[in-house]
Amino acid sequence: MEVDSNLANVATKSIVVPGDVFKGLTDFVRGHGTYLDESGQLVASVAGIAKQLNKLVCVIPLEPVYTGQVGDTVVGRVTEVLSRRWKVEINSRRDAHLLLTAVNLPGGELRRKSAEDEKMMRSNLREGDMISAEVHSVYPDGSVSLQTRSLKYGKLFQGVLVKVPPFLIKRCRVHFTNMRCGPHVIFGVNGYVWISKRRDMTEDETGSFVDKTGPIGQDEFLAISRLRMCAVLLANRTIPLFEQSLQLAYELSIPYKVSFFKLLCSLTLAFIHKIFLQVCELANADVVERIGNRVRSCVLSNNFE
């Protein structure tokens, strides 16, 4: 399908789907949501609204997707084992790649990777495994290359994944944290939050593929489950997720000794009107206008103390 790209001003918009080709462009700058095909034509990579500002042509997606930036901490799932690299799904328009040369071998050994290491790739990471990684580089087509050379990155064990819109993850100096309530949380900038057993941040780790979590006790399991429900609730209410907001939600949920399926509804009514002003101040984000009306309607339509 071809799209008439005679966009004379920023007010001009058109709906596009992946694969649509922008015709009639002679001098342009490729923006988000687009890529260049083999013939040099500009093609839409997501479904959304096409916009042009001066020479910049971009597509605003109907649903938010993650756009990689160098240095981002991400959580992803291995989808395929290829020659000397793994393909990783990171909630982006294109899968990321983790090169064999960009990982630490078990034991943290740093050396040139051999053919024997390539044969052992599937024993280290296989399809379905969860990993944490850092964005090493971003390619012109929007795909990214990952690296796990730091021992804080690598394969993830015994935890739960929470998927939220990427724009809700606040960019912080540190995205790995041990919550005061116990569990360890990784806030992936790509919208994937990993909640697992508490991690000893001062302990020397033996490698990025070694499981050192040990068994999870009942209290730890309940804390992980409650944190997950709190993260889902905050995301449903479009409240930014970071250490302070998640910890505050957890503390406010403590009095509610109900099943975790009912906890979501109870928390929605009990603390959403208390939390959003505090989150606004902590996140330095103007969330009052975005959720204020919804909070008021929630308060008016439900009788809670």
CSV table of C-alpha atoms in Angstrom, one decimal, residues 129-132 153-161 194-198 208-216:
chain,number,residue,atom,x,y,z
A,129,ASP,CA,14.6,-17.9,29.2
A,130,MET,CA,14.3,-14.5,30.7
A,131,ILE,CA,17.4,-12.2,30.8
A,132,SER,CA,18.3,-8.7,32.0
A,153,TYR,CA,23.0,-8.7,34.0
A,154,GLY,CA,22.3,-12.1,32.7
A,155,LYS,CA,19.8,-15.0,33.1
A,156,LEU,CA,16.9,-14.4,35.5
A,157,PHE,CA,15.6,-17.1,37.8
A,158,GLN,CA,12.5,-17.8,40.0
A,159,GLY,CA,10.5,-14.6,39.5
A,160,VAL,CA,7.5,-13.1,37.9
A,161,LEU,CA,7.2,-10.8,34.9
A,194,TRP,CA,10.9,-8.5,36.9
A,195,ILE,CA,10.1,-9.3,40.6
A,196,SER,CA,12.1,-12.1,42.3
A,197,LYS,CA,13.7,-13.2,45.5
A,198,ARG,CA,15.8,-10.7,47.4
A,208,SER,CA,25.5,-14.4,34.6
A,209,PHE,CA,24.1,-17.9,33.9
A,210,VAL,CA,24.4,-19.3,37.5
A,211,ASP,CA,21.2,-19.7,39.6
A,212,LYS,CA,22.1,-18.5,43.2
A,213,THR,CA,18.6,-17.6,44.3
A,214,GLY,CA,17.9,-20.7,46.3
A,215,PRO,CA,14.4,-21.8,47.4
A,216,ILE,CA,11.7,-19.2,47.9
